[in-house]
Coordinates of N, CA and C in Angstrom, one line a residue:
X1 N 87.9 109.7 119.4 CA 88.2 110.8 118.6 C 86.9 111.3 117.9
X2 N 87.0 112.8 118.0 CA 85.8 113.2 117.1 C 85.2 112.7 115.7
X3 N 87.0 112.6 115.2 CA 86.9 112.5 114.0 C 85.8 111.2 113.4
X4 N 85.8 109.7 114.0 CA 85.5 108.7 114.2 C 84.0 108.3 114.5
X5 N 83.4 109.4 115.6 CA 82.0 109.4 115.5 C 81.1 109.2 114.1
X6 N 80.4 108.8 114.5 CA 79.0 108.3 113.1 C 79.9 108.1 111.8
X7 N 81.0 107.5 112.0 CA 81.2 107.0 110.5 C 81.7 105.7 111.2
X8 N 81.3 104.7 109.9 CA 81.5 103.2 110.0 C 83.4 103.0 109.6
X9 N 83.9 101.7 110.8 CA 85.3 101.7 110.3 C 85.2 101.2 108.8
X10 N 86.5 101.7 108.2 CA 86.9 101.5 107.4 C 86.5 102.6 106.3
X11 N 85.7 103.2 106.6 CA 85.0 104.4 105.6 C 86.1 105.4 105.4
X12 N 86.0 106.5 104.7 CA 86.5 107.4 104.1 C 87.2 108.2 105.0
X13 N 88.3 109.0 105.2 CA 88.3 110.0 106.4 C 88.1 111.0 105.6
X14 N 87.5 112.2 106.4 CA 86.5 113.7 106.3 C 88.0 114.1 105.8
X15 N 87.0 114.8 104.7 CA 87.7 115.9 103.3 C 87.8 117.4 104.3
X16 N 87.6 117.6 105.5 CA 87.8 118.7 105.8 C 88.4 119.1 107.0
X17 N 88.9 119.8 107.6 CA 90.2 120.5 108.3 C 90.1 119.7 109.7
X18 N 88.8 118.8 109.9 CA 88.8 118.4 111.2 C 89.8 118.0 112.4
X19 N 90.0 118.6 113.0 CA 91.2 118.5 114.5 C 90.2 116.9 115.2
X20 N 91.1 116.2 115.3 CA 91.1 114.9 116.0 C 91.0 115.8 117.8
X21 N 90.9 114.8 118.6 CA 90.7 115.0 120.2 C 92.0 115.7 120.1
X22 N 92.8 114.5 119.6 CA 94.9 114.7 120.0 C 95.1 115.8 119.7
X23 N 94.6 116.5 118.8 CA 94.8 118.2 118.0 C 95.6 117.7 116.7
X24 N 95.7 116.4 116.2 CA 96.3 116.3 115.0 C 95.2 116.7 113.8
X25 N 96.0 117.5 112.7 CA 95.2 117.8 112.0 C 95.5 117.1 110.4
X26 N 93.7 117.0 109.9 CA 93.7 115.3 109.0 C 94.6 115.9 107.6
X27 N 94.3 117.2 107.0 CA 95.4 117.9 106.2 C 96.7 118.0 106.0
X28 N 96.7 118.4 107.4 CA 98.5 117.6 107.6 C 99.0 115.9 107.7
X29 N 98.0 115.4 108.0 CA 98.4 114.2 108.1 C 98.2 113.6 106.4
X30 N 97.3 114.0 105.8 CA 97.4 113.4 104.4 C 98.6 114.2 103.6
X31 N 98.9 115.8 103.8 CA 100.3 116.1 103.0 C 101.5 115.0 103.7
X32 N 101.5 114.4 104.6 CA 102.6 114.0 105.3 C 102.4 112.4 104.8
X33 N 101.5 111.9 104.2 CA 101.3 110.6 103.9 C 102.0 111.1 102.6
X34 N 101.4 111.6 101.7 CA 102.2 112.2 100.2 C 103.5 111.8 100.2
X35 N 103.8 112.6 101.5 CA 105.5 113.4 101.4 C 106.2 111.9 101.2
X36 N 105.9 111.0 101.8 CA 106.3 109.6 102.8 C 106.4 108.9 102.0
X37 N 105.1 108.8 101.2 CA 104.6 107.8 100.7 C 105.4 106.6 100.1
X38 N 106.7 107.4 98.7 CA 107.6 106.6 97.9 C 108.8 106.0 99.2
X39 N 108.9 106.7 100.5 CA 109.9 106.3 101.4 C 109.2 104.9 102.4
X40 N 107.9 105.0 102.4 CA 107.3 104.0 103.2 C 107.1 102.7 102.3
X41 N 106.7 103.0 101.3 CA 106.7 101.8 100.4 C 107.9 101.1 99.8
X42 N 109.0 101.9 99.8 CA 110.6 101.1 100.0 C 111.2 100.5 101.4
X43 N 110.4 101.0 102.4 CA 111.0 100.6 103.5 C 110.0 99.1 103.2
X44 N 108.9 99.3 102.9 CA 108.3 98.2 103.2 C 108.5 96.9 102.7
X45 N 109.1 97.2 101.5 CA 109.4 96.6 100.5 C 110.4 95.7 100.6
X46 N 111.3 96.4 101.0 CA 113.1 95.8 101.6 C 112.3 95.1 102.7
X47 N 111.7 95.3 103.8 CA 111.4 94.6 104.6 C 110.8 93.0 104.3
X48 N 109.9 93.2 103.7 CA 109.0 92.0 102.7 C 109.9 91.0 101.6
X49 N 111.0 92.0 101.1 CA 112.0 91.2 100.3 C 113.3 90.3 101.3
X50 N 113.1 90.4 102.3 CA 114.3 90.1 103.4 C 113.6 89.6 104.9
X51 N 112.7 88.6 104.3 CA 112.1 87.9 105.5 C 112.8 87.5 106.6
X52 N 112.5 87.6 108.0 CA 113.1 86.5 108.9 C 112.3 85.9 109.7
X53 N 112.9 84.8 110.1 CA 112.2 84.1 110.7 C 112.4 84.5 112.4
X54 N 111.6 84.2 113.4 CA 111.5 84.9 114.8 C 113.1 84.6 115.3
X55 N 113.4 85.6 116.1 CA 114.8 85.6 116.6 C 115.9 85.2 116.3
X56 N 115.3 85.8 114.7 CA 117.0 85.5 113.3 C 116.7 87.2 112.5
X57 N 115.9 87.8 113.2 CA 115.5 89.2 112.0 C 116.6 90.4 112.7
X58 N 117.5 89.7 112.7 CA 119.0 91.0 112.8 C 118.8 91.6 111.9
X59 N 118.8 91.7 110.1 CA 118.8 92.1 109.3 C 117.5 93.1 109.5
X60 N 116.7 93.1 110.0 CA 115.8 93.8 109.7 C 115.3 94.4 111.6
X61 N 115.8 94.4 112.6 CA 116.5 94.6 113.5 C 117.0 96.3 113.3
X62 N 118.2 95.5 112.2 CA 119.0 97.3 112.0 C 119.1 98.0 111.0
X63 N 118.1 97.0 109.7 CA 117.0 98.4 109.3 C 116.1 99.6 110.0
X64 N 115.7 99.1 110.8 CA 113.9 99.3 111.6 C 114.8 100.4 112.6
X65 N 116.0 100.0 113.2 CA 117.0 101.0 114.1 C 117.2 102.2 113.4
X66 N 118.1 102.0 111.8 CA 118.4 102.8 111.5 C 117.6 103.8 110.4
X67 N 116.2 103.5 110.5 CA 115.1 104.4 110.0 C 114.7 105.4 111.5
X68 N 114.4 104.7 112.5 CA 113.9 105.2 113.6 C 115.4 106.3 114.0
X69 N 116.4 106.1 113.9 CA 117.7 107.1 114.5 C 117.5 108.2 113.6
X70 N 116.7 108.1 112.6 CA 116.7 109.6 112.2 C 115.5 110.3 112.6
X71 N 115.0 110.1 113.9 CA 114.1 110.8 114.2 C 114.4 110.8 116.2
X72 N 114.5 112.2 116.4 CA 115.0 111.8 118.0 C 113.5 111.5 118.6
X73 N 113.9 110.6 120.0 CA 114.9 110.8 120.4 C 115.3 109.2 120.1
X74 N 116.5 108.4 120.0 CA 117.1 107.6 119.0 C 116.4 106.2 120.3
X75 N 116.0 105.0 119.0 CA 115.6 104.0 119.7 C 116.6 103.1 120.4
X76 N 116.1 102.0 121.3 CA 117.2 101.1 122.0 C 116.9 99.9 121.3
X77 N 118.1 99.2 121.5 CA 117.9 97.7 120.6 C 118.1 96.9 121.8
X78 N 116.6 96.1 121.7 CA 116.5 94.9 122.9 C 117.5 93.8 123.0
X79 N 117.1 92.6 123.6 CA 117.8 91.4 123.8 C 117.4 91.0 122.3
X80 N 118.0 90.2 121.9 CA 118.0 89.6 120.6 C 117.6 89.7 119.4
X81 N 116.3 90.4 119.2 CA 116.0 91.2 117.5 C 115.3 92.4 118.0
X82 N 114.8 93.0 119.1 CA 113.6 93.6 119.2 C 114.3 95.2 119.3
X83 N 113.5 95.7 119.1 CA 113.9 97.7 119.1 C 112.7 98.1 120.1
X84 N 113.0 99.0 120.5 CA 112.1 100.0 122.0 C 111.9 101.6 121.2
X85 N 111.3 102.4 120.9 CA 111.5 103.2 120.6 C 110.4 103.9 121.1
X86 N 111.1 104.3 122.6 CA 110.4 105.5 123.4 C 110.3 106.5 123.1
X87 N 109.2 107.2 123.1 CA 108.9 108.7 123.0 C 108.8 109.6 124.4
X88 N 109.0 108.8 125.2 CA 108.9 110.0 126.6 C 109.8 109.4 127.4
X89 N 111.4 109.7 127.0 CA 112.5 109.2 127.9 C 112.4 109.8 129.5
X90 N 111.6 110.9 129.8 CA 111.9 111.3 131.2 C 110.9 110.5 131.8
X91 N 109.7 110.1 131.3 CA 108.7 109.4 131.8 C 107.8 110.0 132.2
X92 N 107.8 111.4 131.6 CA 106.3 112.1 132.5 C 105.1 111.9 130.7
X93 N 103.8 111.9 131.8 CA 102.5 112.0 130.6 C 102.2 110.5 130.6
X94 N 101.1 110.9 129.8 CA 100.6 109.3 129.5 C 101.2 108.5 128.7
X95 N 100.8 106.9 129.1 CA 101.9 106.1 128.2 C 101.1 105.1 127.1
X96 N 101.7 105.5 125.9 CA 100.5 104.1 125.1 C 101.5 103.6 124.3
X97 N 101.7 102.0 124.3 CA 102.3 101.1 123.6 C 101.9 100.7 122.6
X98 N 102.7 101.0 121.6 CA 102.5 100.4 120.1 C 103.3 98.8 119.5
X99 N 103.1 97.9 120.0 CA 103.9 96.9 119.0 C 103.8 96.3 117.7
X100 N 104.6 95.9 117.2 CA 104.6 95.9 115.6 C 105.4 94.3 115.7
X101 N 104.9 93.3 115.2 CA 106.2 92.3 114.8 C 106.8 91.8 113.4
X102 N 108.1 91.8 114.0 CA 108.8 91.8 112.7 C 109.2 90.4 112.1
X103 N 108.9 88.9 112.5 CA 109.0 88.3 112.2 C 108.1 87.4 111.0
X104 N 108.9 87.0 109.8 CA 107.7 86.1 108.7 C 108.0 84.4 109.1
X105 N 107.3 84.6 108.0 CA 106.6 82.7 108.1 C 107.2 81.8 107.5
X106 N 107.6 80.5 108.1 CA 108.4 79.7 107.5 C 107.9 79.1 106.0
X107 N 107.6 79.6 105.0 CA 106.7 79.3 103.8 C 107.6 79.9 102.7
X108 N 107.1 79.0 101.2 CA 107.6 79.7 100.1 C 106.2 81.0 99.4
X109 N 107.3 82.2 99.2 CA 106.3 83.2 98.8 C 106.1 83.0 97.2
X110 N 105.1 82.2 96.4 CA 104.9 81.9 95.3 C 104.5 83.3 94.7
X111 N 105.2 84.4 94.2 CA 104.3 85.3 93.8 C 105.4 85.9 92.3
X112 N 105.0 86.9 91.7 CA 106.4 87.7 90.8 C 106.3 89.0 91.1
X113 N 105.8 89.4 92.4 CA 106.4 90.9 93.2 C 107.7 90.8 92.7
X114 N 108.0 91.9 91.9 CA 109.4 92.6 92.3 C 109.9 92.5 93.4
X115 N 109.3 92.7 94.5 CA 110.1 92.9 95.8 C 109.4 91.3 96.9
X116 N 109.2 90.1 96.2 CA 109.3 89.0 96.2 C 110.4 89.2 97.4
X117 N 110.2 87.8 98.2 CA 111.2 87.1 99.1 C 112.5 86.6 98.5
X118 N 113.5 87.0 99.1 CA 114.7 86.7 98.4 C 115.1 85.0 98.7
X119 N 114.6 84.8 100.0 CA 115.0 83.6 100.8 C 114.0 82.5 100.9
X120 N 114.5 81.5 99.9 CA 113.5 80.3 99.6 C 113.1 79.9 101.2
X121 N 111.7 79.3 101.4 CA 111.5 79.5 102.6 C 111.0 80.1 104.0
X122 N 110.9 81.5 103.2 CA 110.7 82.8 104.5 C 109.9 83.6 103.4
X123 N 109.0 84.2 104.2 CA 107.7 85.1 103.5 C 106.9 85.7 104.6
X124 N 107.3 87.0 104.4 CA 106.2 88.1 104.9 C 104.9 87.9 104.5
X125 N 104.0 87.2 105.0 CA 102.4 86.4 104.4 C 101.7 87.2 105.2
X126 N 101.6 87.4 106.6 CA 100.8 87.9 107.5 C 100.7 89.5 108.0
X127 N 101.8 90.4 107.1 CA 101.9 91.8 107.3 C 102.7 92.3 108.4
X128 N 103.3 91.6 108.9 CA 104.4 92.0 110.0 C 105.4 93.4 109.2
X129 N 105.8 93.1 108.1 CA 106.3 94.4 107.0 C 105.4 95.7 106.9
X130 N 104.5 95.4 106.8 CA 103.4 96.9 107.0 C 103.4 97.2 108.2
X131 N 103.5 96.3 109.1 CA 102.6 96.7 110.3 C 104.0 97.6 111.2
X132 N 105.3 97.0 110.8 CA 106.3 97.7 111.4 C 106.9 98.8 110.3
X133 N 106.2 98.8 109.2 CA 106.3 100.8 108.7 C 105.5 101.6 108.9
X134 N 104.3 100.8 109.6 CA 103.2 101.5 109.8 C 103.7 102.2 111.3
X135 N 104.0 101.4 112.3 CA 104.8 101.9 114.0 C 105.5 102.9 113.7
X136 N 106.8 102.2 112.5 CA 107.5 103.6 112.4 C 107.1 104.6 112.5
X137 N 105.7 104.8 111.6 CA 105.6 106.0 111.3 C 104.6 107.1 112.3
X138 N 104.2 106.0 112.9 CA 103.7 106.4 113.7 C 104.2 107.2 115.1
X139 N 105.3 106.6 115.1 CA 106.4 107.6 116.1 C 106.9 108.2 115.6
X140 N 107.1 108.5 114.5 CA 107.3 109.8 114.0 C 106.8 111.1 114.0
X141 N 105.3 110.1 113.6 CA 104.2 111.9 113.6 C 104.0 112.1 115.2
X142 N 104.0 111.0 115.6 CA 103.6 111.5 117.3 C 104.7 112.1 118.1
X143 N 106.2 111.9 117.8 CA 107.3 112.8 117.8 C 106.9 113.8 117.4
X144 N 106.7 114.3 116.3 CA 106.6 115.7 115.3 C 105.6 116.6 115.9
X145 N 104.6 115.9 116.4 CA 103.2 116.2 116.6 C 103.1 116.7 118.5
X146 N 104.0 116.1 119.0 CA 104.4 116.8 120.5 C 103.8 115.9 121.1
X147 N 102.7 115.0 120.6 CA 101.9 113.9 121.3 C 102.6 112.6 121.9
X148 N 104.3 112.8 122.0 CA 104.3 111.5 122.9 C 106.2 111.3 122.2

């Protein structure tokens, strides 16, 4: 992406109208973080507060479903915890996979987050909770965005 040339990761993104390769534009993308913002940090939140452990995260299964069904076209739920949430059901265009996992770690989360682990034992330690509102959202904008 253009945007990414001569700047180091992690640095700043450009204060100005720059169009990425994809044609997304960084203006829209920062009003659209705004918009999100208090919605992504509750999803994340409930997520982080309601650990599961690998192929026990039903609960969070048909959260992750029922954020993604409000955006077409509606996700499928795998064998046992996992969600699919295709963006090009006819199968034409290019294809790029995003996975996110949703399972935490068998550990006590010693912390006084508000949104603390409910379940002595189970802790989102390693970001599996960001990383699957980060996917979400990412098929969203690439939904919205025509890109996929």
């Amino acid at each position: 992406r253009e945007v990414t040339k001569g700047r180091k990761l992690g640095g700043p993104l450009p204060e100005t109208s720059i169009r990425s390769s994809a044609g997304m534009n960084w203006e829209n993308i920062r009003r659209d973080i705004a918009e999100l913002h208090d919605s992504l940090v509750t999803i994340r939140h409930d997520l982080h507060q309601h650990p599961a452990l690998g192929f026990e995260e039903h609960r969070t299964q048909r959260a992750v479903r029922d954020w993604l069904e409000r955006h077409r076209p509606p996700p499928s739920t795998l064998p046992e915890t996992g969600v699919l949430a295709d963006l090009r059901p006819d199968g034409d265009g290019a294809t790029i996979a995003l996975r996110a996992d949703m399972d935490a770690l068998p550990m006590y989360e010693a912390t006084d987050l508000p949104y603390r682990s409910i379940h002595p034992g189970r802790a989102h330690k390693c970001g599996h909770d960001g990383h699957t509102t980060i996917v979400g959202q990412v098929r969203r904008d690439a939904r919205r965005e025509g890109n996929g």
